[in-house]
Amino acid sequence: QKEVEQDPGPLSVPEGAIVSLNCTYSNSAFQYFMWYRQYSRKGPELLMYTYSSGNKEDGRFTAQVDKSSKYISLFIRDSQPSDSATYLCAMGSGNTPLVFGKGTRLSVIA
Amino acid sequence: DADVTQTPRNRITKTGKRIMLECSQTKGHDRMYWYRQDPGLGLRLIYYSFDVKDINKGEISDGYSVSRQAQAKFSLSLESAIPNQTALYFCATSEGQLYQPQHFGDGTRLSIL
């Protein structure tokens, strides 16, 4: 079993839809959770950073962590064509470098 | 100017050639990383460095070497390039502990013929 599992998609949604992106993980030591957005021909850029369980909101984006289920989510409200990108989750425990999911490709259709 | 700058942005070369990819940063971070990204395989860590005296192997270090010339500079070398090293290469930096977020450059697209 991979440490971090992420559905590669592609996921295609109409503009204005609510998007849900998810990752599951197996290492219970992970306490730090991140979401990155990567546009074509660009490097990943940090979207959200959370510690332990709970929710964090930033504008149209909400990150959710459920450590009991080893499951994290990123919700995008009122999705826009500019949200079309690949989204990567990442996790850390302090003793080793971050572990990244393989990314989910999202297309928001106008 | 970008905080993490990678050069070159694109490179095409032949099997057996020695190649160096360079990364410089203005963020003042101590930790620097090299990744490769392949379709379907995601980001895979090649090497990482805590400071100029500390180099650590990542998941896929075979066939690669690195040099940390200064706090702000970290280069990746392919001593004798082979076609399956064709990939997108990213440099990243972070501060503090390993669980801190990483900040990425825009990558080098490397093709080995």
PDB file of C-alpha atoms in Angstrom:
ATOM      1  CA  GLN A   1       0.000   0.000   0.000  1.00  0.00           C
ATOM      2  CA  LYS A   2       1.332   3.415  -0.976  1.00  0.00           C
ATOM      3  CA  GLU A   3       1.781   5.880   1.885  1.00  0.00           C
ATOM      4  CA  VAL A   4      -0.431   8.439   0.160  1.00  0.00           C
ATOM      5  CA  GLU A   5      -3.162   7.615  -2.348  1.00  0.00           C
ATOM      6  CA  GLN A   6      -4.760  10.207  -4.607  1.00  0.00           C
ATOM      7  CA  ASP A   7      -7.126   9.613  -7.500  1.00  0.00           C
ATOM      8  CA  PRO A   8      -5.411  10.965 -10.633  1.00  0.00           C
ATOM      9  CA  GLY A   9      -8.634  11.931 -12.352  1.00  0.00           C
ATOM     10  CA  PRO A  10      -9.086  13.677 -14.659  1.00  0.00           C
ATOM     11  CA  LEU A  11     -12.023  15.378 -13.006  1.00  0.00           C
ATOM     12  CA  SER A  12     -14.158  17.613 -15.191  1.00  0.00           C
ATOM     13  CA  VAL A  13     -16.813  19.911 -13.688  1.00  0.00           C
ATOM     14  CA  PRO A  14     -18.946  22.834 -14.911  1.00  0.00           C
ATOM     15  CA  GLU A  15     -18.118  26.346 -13.806  1.00  0.00           C
ATOM     16  CA  GLY A  16     -19.705  27.157 -10.448  1.00  0.00           C
ATOM     17  CA  ALA A  17     -19.683  23.572  -9.191  1.00  0.00           C
ATOM     18  CA  ILE A  18     -18.339  22.514  -5.809  1.00  0.00           C
ATOM     19  CA  VAL A  19     -15.239  20.390  -6.245  1.00  0.00           C
ATOM     20  CA  SER A  20     -14.079  17.779  -3.764  1.00  0.00           C
ATOM     21  CA  LEU A  21     -10.521  16.457  -3.971  1.00  0.00           C
ATOM     22  CA  ASN A  22      -9.308  13.747  -1.620  1.00  0.00           C
ATOM     23  CA  CYS A  23      -6.286  11.833  -0.373  1.00  0.00           C
ATOM     24  CA  THR A  24      -5.984   8.848   1.900  1.00  0.00           C
ATOM     25  CA  TYR A  25      -2.877   7.867   3.793  1.00  0.00           C
ATOM     26  CA  SER A  26      -1.558   4.975   5.839  1.00  0.00           C
ATOM     27  CA  ASN A  27       1.044   6.560   8.143  1.00  0.00           C
ATOM     28  CA  SER A  28      -0.624   7.559  11.396  1.00  0.00           C
ATOM     29  CA  ALA A  29       2.429   9.696  12.287  1.00  0.00           C
ATOM     30  CA  PHE A  30       1.456  12.350   9.711  1.00  0.00           C
ATOM     31  CA  GLN A  31       0.347  15.530  11.454  1.00  0.00           C
ATOM     32  CA  TYR A  32       0.999  18.238   8.871  1.00  0.00           C
ATOM     33  CA  PHE A  33      -1.118  18.368   5.733  1.00  0.00           C
ATOM     34  CA  MET A  34      -0.836  20.501   2.628  1.00  0.00           C
ATOM     35  CA  TRP A  35      -2.539  21.073  -0.693  1.00  0.00           C
ATOM     36  CA  TYR A  36      -0.625  22.360  -3.688  1.00  0.00           C
ATOM     37  CA  ARG A  37      -1.900  23.611  -7.038  1.00  0.00           C
ATOM     38  CA  GLN A  38       0.176  23.084 -10.157  1.00  0.00           C
ATOM     39  CA  TYR A  39      -0.558  24.800 -13.452  1.00  0.00           C
ATOM     40  CA  SER A  40       0.836  23.418 -16.674  1.00  0.00           C
ATOM     41  CA  ARG A  41       4.555  24.163 -17.099  1.00  0.00           C
ATOM     42  CA  LYS A  42       4.779  25.658 -13.593  1.00  0.00           C
ATOM     43  CA  GLY A  43       5.937  24.407 -10.209  1.00  0.00           C
ATOM     44  CA  PRO A  44       3.518  23.396  -7.449  1.00  0.00           C
ATOM     45  CA  GLU A  45       2.358  26.316  -5.323  1.00  0.00           C
ATOM     46  CA  LEU A  46       1.111  26.003  -1.771  1.00  0.00           C
ATOM     47  CA  LEU A  47      -2.645  26.473  -1.351  1.00  0.00           C
ATOM     48  CA  MET A  48      -3.427  25.268   2.152  1.00  0.00           C
ATOM     49  CA  TYR A  49      -1.432  24.127   5.193  1.00  0.00           C
ATOM     50  CA  THR A  50      -3.083  22.523   8.206  1.00  0.00           C
ATOM     51  CA  TYR A  51      -1.957  20.846  11.370  1.00  0.00           C
ATOM     52  CA  SER A  52      -3.720  17.794  12.836  1.00  0.00           C
ATOM     53  CA  SER A  53      -7.473  17.342  12.431  1.00  0.00           C
ATOM     54  CA  GLY A  54     -10.092  19.927  11.604  1.00  0.00           C
ATOM     55  CA  ASN A  55     -11.026  22.412   8.924  1.00  0.00           C
ATOM     56  CA  LYS A  56      -9.308  25.460   7.503  1.00  0.00           C
ATOM     57  CA  GLU A  57     -10.948  27.922   5.152  1.00  0.00           C
ATOM     58  CA  ASP A  58      -9.348  30.443   2.805  1.00  0.00           C
ATOM     59  CA  GLY A  59     -11.704  32.185   0.422  1.00  0.00           C
ATOM     60  CA  ARG A  60     -13.297  29.597  -1.860  1.00  0.00           C
ATOM     61  CA  PHE A  61     -11.019  26.832  -0.555  1.00  0.00           C
ATOM     62  CA  THR A  62     -11.587  24.622   2.485  1.00  0.00           C
ATOM     63  CA  ALA A  63      -9.146  21.976   3.685  1.00  0.00           C
ATOM     64  CA  GLN A  64     -10.435  19.217   5.896  1.00  0.00           C
ATOM     65  CA  VAL A  65      -8.441  16.622   7.836  1.00  0.00           C
ATOM     66  CA  ASP A  66      -9.897  13.509   9.447  1.00  0.00           C
ATOM     67  CA  LYS A  67      -7.025  11.745  11.185  1.00  0.00           C
ATOM     68  CA  SER A  68      -9.243   8.992  12.556  1.00  0.00           C
ATOM     69  CA  SER A  69     -10.072   7.938   8.985  1.00  0.00           C
ATOM     70  CA  LYS A  70      -6.662   8.948   7.567  1.00  0.00           C
ATOM     71  CA  TYR A  71      -8.439  11.062   4.988  1.00  0.00           C
ATOM     72  CA  ILE A  72      -7.955  14.645   3.842  1.00  0.00           C
ATOM     73  CA  SER A  73     -10.051  16.737   1.493  1.00  0.00           C
ATOM     74  CA  LEU A  74      -9.896  20.009  -0.394  1.00  0.00           C
ATOM     75  CA  PHE A  75     -13.173  21.662  -1.327  1.00  0.00           C
ATOM     76  CA  ILE A  76     -13.394  24.383  -3.944  1.00  0.00           C
ATOM     77  CA  ARG A  77     -16.606  26.411  -3.970  1.00  0.00           C
ATOM     78  CA  ASP A  78     -17.897  28.292  -7.013  1.00  0.00           C
ATOM     79  CA  SER A  79     -15.215  26.731  -9.175  1.00  0.00           C
ATOM     80  CA  GLN A  80     -13.774  28.842 -11.992  1.00  0.00           C
ATOM     81  CA  PRO A  81     -11.969  27.948 -15.228  1.00  0.00           C
ATOM     82  CA  SER A  82      -8.842  29.426 -13.620  1.00  0.00           C
ATOM     83  CA  ASP A  83      -9.004  26.610 -11.050  1.00  0.00           C
ATOM     84  CA  SER A  84      -8.157  24.137 -13.814  1.00  0.00           C
ATOM     85  CA  ALA A  85      -4.875  22.605 -12.686  1.00  0.00           C
ATOM     86  CA  THR A  86      -3.394  19.560 -11.024  1.00  0.00           C
ATOM     87  CA  TYR A  87      -3.863  19.427  -7.255  1.00  0.00           C
ATOM     88  CA  LEU A  88      -1.372  17.570  -5.082  1.00  0.00           C
ATOM     89  CA  CYS A  89      -1.742  16.661  -1.452  1.00  0.00           C
ATOM     90  CA  ALA A  90       1.338  16.424   0.785  1.00  0.00           C
ATOM     91  CA  MET A  91       1.891  15.218   4.330  1.00  0.00           C
ATOM     92  CA  GLY A  92       4.629  15.322   6.911  1.00  0.00           C
ATOM     93  CA  SER A  93       5.551  13.984  10.317  1.00  0.00           C
ATOM     94  CA  GLY A  94       8.685  15.915  11.211  1.00  0.00           C
ATOM     95  CA  ASN A  95      11.302  13.191  10.840  1.00  0.00           C
ATOM     96  CA  THR A  96      11.228  12.668   7.107  1.00  0.00           C
ATOM     97  CA  PRO A  97      10.640  14.835   4.044  1.00  0.00           C
ATOM     98  CA  LEU A  98       7.107  15.498   2.908  1.00  0.00           C
ATOM     99  CA  VAL A  99       5.274  12.722   1.079  1.00  0.00           C
ATOM    100  CA  PHE A 100       3.289  13.857  -1.946  1.00  0.00           C
ATOM    101  CA  GLY A 101       0.262  12.346  -3.617  1.00  0.00           C
ATOM    102  CA  LYS A 102       0.471  11.856  -7.370  1.00  0.00           C
ATOM    103  CA  GLY A 103      -1.995  14.644  -8.063  1.00  0.00           C
ATOM    104  CA  THR A 104      -5.518  14.989  -9.407  1.00  0.00           C
ATOM    105  CA  ARG A 105      -6.051  16.828 -12.684  1.00  0.00           C
ATOM    106  CA  LEU A 106      -9.065  19.135 -12.562  1.00  0.00           C
ATOM    107  CA  SER A 107     -10.776  20.846 -15.487  1.00  0.00           C
ATOM    108  CA  VAL A 108     -13.471  23.471 -14.873  1.00  0.00           C
ATOM    109  CA  ILE A 109     -15.523  24.001 -17.998  1.00  0.00           C
ATOM    110  CA  ALA A 110     -17.019  27.432 -18.703  1.00  0.00           C
TER     111      ALA A 110
ATOM    112  CA  ASP B   1      11.970  37.935  -9.645  1.00  0.00           C
ATOM    113  CA  ALA B   2      11.132  34.372  -8.700  1.00  0.00           C
ATOM    114  CA  ASP B   3      12.122  33.219  -5.203  1.00  0.00           C
ATOM    115  CA  VAL B   4      13.352  29.847  -6.521  1.00  0.00           C
ATOM    116  CA  THR B   5      15.024  29.994  -9.919  1.00  0.00           C
ATOM    117  CA  GLN B   6      15.924  26.978 -11.993  1.00  0.00           C
ATOM    118  CA  THR B   7      18.187  26.981 -15.029  1.00  0.00           C
ATOM    119  CA  PRO B   8      17.887  25.955 -17.757  1.00  0.00           C
ATOM    120  CA  ARG B   9      14.102  25.795 -18.212  1.00  0.00           C
ATOM    121  CA  ASN B  10      14.428  23.335 -21.073  1.00  0.00           C
ATOM    122  CA  ARG B  11      17.251  21.057 -22.157  1.00  0.00           C
ATOM    123  CA  ILE B  12      17.589  18.443 -24.866  1.00  0.00           C
ATOM    124  CA  THR B  13      20.679  16.304 -24.841  1.00  0.00           C
ATOM    125  CA  LYS B  14      22.032  12.933 -25.878  1.00  0.00           C
ATOM    126  CA  THR B  15      22.567   9.682 -24.001  1.00  0.00           C
ATOM    127  CA  GLY B  16      25.889   9.588 -22.174  1.00  0.00           C
ATOM    128  CA  LYS B  17      26.275  13.345 -21.777  1.00  0.00           C
ATOM    129  CA  ARG B  18      26.929  14.972 -18.412  1.00  0.00           C
ATOM    130  CA  ILE B  19      24.253  17.478 -17.447  1.00  0.00           C
ATOM    131  CA  MET B  20      23.969  19.964 -14.626  1.00  0.00           C
ATOM    132  CA  LEU B  21      20.738  21.578 -13.513  1.00  0.00           C
ATOM    133  CA  GLU B  22      21.029  24.587 -11.267  1.00  0.00           C
ATOM    134  CA  CYS B  23      18.828  26.052  -8.587  1.00  0.00           C
ATOM    135  CA  SER B  24      19.187  29.306  -6.703  1.00  0.00           C
ATOM    136  CA  GLN B  25      16.907  30.827  -4.083  1.00  0.00           C
ATOM    137  CA  THR B  26      16.387  34.197  -2.479  1.00  0.00           C
ATOM    138  CA  LYS B  27      14.089  32.975   0.296  1.00  0.00           C
ATOM    139  CA  GLY B  28      16.906  32.468   2.808  1.00  0.00           C
ATOM    140  CA  HIS B  29      15.793  28.902   3.489  1.00  0.00           C
ATOM    141  CA  ASP B  30      18.257  26.330   4.766  1.00  0.00           C
ATOM    142  CA  ARG B  31      16.655  23.234   3.265  1.00  0.00           C
ATOM    143  CA  MET B  32      16.739  22.529  -0.454  1.00  0.00           C
ATOM    144  CA  TYR B  33      15.366  19.599  -2.440  1.00  0.00           C
ATOM    145  CA  TRP B  34      15.499  18.083  -5.912  1.00  0.00           C
ATOM    146  CA  TYR B  35      12.528  16.159  -7.348  1.00  0.00           C
ATOM    147  CA  ARG B  36      11.633  14.620 -10.639  1.00  0.00           C
ATOM    148  CA  GLN B  37       8.050  14.473 -11.863  1.00  0.00           C
ATOM    149  CA  ASP B  38       6.822  11.872 -14.321  1.00  0.00           C
ATOM    150  CA  PRO B  39       3.278  11.310 -15.620  1.00  0.00           C
ATOM    151  CA  GLY B  40       1.521   8.784 -13.410  1.00  0.00           C
ATOM    152  CA  LEU B  41       4.365   8.683 -10.896  1.00  0.00           C
ATOM    153  CA  GLY B  42       4.053  12.088  -9.295  1.00  0.00           C
ATOM    154  CA  LEU B  43       6.894  13.869  -7.530  1.00  0.00           C
ATOM    155  CA  ARG B  44       9.790  11.692  -6.427  1.00  0.00           C
ATOM    156  CA  LEU B  45      12.546  12.982  -4.181  1.00  0.00           C
ATOM    157  CA  ILE B  46      16.092  12.641  -5.515  1.00  0.00           C
ATOM    158  CA  TYR B  47      18.231  14.437  -2.904  1.00  0.00           C
ATOM    159  CA  TYR B  48      17.785  16.963  -0.139  1.00  0.00           C
ATOM    160  CA  SER B  49      20.139  19.157   1.840  1.00  0.00           C
ATOM    161  CA  PHE B  50      19.851  20.748   5.256  1.00  0.00           C
ATOM    162  CA  ASP B  51      22.807  23.060   4.722  1.00  0.00           C
ATOM    163  CA  VAL B  52      26.074  23.224   2.778  1.00  0.00           C
ATOM    164  CA  LYS B  53      27.579  20.394   4.844  1.00  0.00           C
ATOM    165  CA  ASP B  54      24.600  18.065   4.764  1.00  0.00           C
ATOM    166  CA  ILE B  55      23.373  16.031   1.787  1.00  0.00           C
ATOM    167  CA  ASN B  56      20.810  13.238   2.001  1.00  0.00           C
ATOM    168  CA  LYS B  57      19.631  10.680  -0.528  1.00  0.00           C
ATOM    169  CA  GLY B  58      15.991  10.577  -1.405  1.00  0.00           C
ATOM    170  CA  GLU B  59      13.816   7.902  -2.933  1.00  0.00           C
ATOM    171  CA  ILE B  60      15.588   7.715  -6.308  1.00  0.00           C
ATOM    172  CA  SER B  61      19.193   8.964  -6.036  1.00  0.00           C
ATOM    173  CA  ASP B  62      20.863   6.383  -8.291  1.00  0.00           C
ATOM    174  CA  GLY B  63      22.322   8.014 -11.404  1.00  0.00           C
ATOM    175  CA  TYR B  64      22.254  11.488  -9.845  1.00  0.00           C
ATOM    176  CA  SER B  65      24.595  13.586  -7.729  1.00  0.00           C
ATOM    177  CA  VAL B  66      24.204  16.982  -6.084  1.00  0.00           C
ATOM    178  CA  SER B  67      26.321  19.839  -4.829  1.00  0.00           C
ATOM    179  CA  ARG B  68      25.331  22.504  -2.315  1.00  0.00           C
ATOM    180  CA  GLN B  69      27.672  25.321  -3.216  1.00  0.00           C
ATOM    181  CA  ALA B  70      26.156  27.849  -0.825  1.00  0.00           C
ATOM    182  CA  GLN B  71      23.033  28.293   1.247  1.00  0.00           C
ATOM    183  CA  ALA B  72      21.303  29.699  -1.815  1.00  0.00           C
ATOM    184  CA  LYS B  73      22.572  27.292  -4.493  1.00  0.00           C
ATOM    185  CA  PHE B  74      21.899  23.595  -5.039  1.00  0.00           C
ATOM    186  CA  SER B  75      22.795  21.847  -8.281  1.00  0.00           C
ATOM    187  CA  LEU B  76      21.807  18.436  -9.638  1.00  0.00           C
ATOM    188  CA  SER B  77      24.083  16.470 -11.971  1.00  0.00           C
ATOM    189  CA  LEU B  78      23.447  13.537 -14.237  1.00  0.00           C
ATOM    190  CA  GLU B  79      26.900  12.083 -14.793  1.00  0.00           C
ATOM    191  CA  SER B  80      25.966   9.998 -17.817  1.00  0.00           C
ATOM    192  CA  ALA B  81      22.426  10.720 -18.925  1.00  0.00           C
ATOM    193  CA  ILE B  82      20.118   7.930 -20.061  1.00  0.00           C
ATOM    194  CA  PRO B  83      16.716   8.191 -21.784  1.00  0.00           C
ATOM    195  CA  ASN B  84      14.696   7.093 -18.721  1.00  0.00           C
ATOM    196  CA  GLN B  85      15.959  10.208 -16.942  1.00  0.00           C
ATOM    197  CA  THR B  86      13.785  12.244 -19.283  1.00  0.00           C
ATOM    198  CA  ALA B  87      11.448  14.074 -16.920  1.00  0.00           C
ATOM    199  CA  LEU B  88      10.434  17.380 -15.383  1.00  0.00           C
ATOM    200  CA  TYR B  89      12.841  18.320 -12.578  1.00  0.00           C
ATOM    201  CA  PHE B  90      11.918  20.608  -9.704  1.00  0.00           C
ATOM    202  CA  CYS B  91      13.950  22.316  -7.042  1.00  0.00           C
ATOM    203  CA  ALA B  92      12.257  23.285  -3.785  1.00  0.00           C
ATOM    204  CA  THR B  93      13.174  25.015  -0.537  1.00  0.00           C
ATOM    205  CA  SER B  94      11.807  25.047   2.986  1.00  0.00           C
ATOM    206  CA  GLU B  95      12.670  26.542   6.334  1.00  0.00           C
ATOM    207  CA  GLY B  96      12.748  24.995   9.771  1.00  0.00           C
ATOM    208  CA  GLN B  97      11.576  21.433  10.149  1.00  0.00           C
ATOM    209  CA  LEU B  98      11.010  18.854   7.417  1.00  0.00           C
ATOM    210  CA  TYR B  99       7.237  19.147   7.803  1.00  0.00           C
ATOM    211  CA  GLN B 100       7.247  22.803   6.772  1.00  0.00           C
ATOM    212  CA  PRO B 101       5.765  23.632   3.364  1.00  0.00           C
ATOM    213  CA  GLN B 102       8.102  23.566   0.417  1.00  0.00           C
ATOM    214  CA  HIS B 103       8.391  26.299  -2.196  1.00  0.00           C
ATOM    215  CA  PHE B 104       9.050  25.194  -5.742  1.00  0.00           C
ATOM    216  CA  GLY B 105      10.771  26.587  -8.796  1.00  0.00           C
ATOM    217  CA  ASP B 106       9.112  26.349 -12.206  1.00  0.00           C
ATOM    218  CA  GLY B 107      11.073  23.300 -13.240  1.00  0.00           C
ATOM    219  CA  THR B 108      13.482  22.131 -15.906  1.00  0.00           C
ATOM    220  CA  ARG B 109      12.091  20.022 -18.721  1.00  0.00           C
ATOM    221  CA  LEU B 110      14.868  17.567 -19.610  1.00  0.00           C
ATOM    222  CA  SER B 111      14.790  15.329 -22.665  1.00  0.00           C
ATOM    223  CA  ILE B 112      17.483  12.735 -23.260  1.00  0.00           C
ATOM    224  CA  LEU B 113      17.629  11.252 -26.721  1.00  0.00           C
TER     225      LEU B 113
END
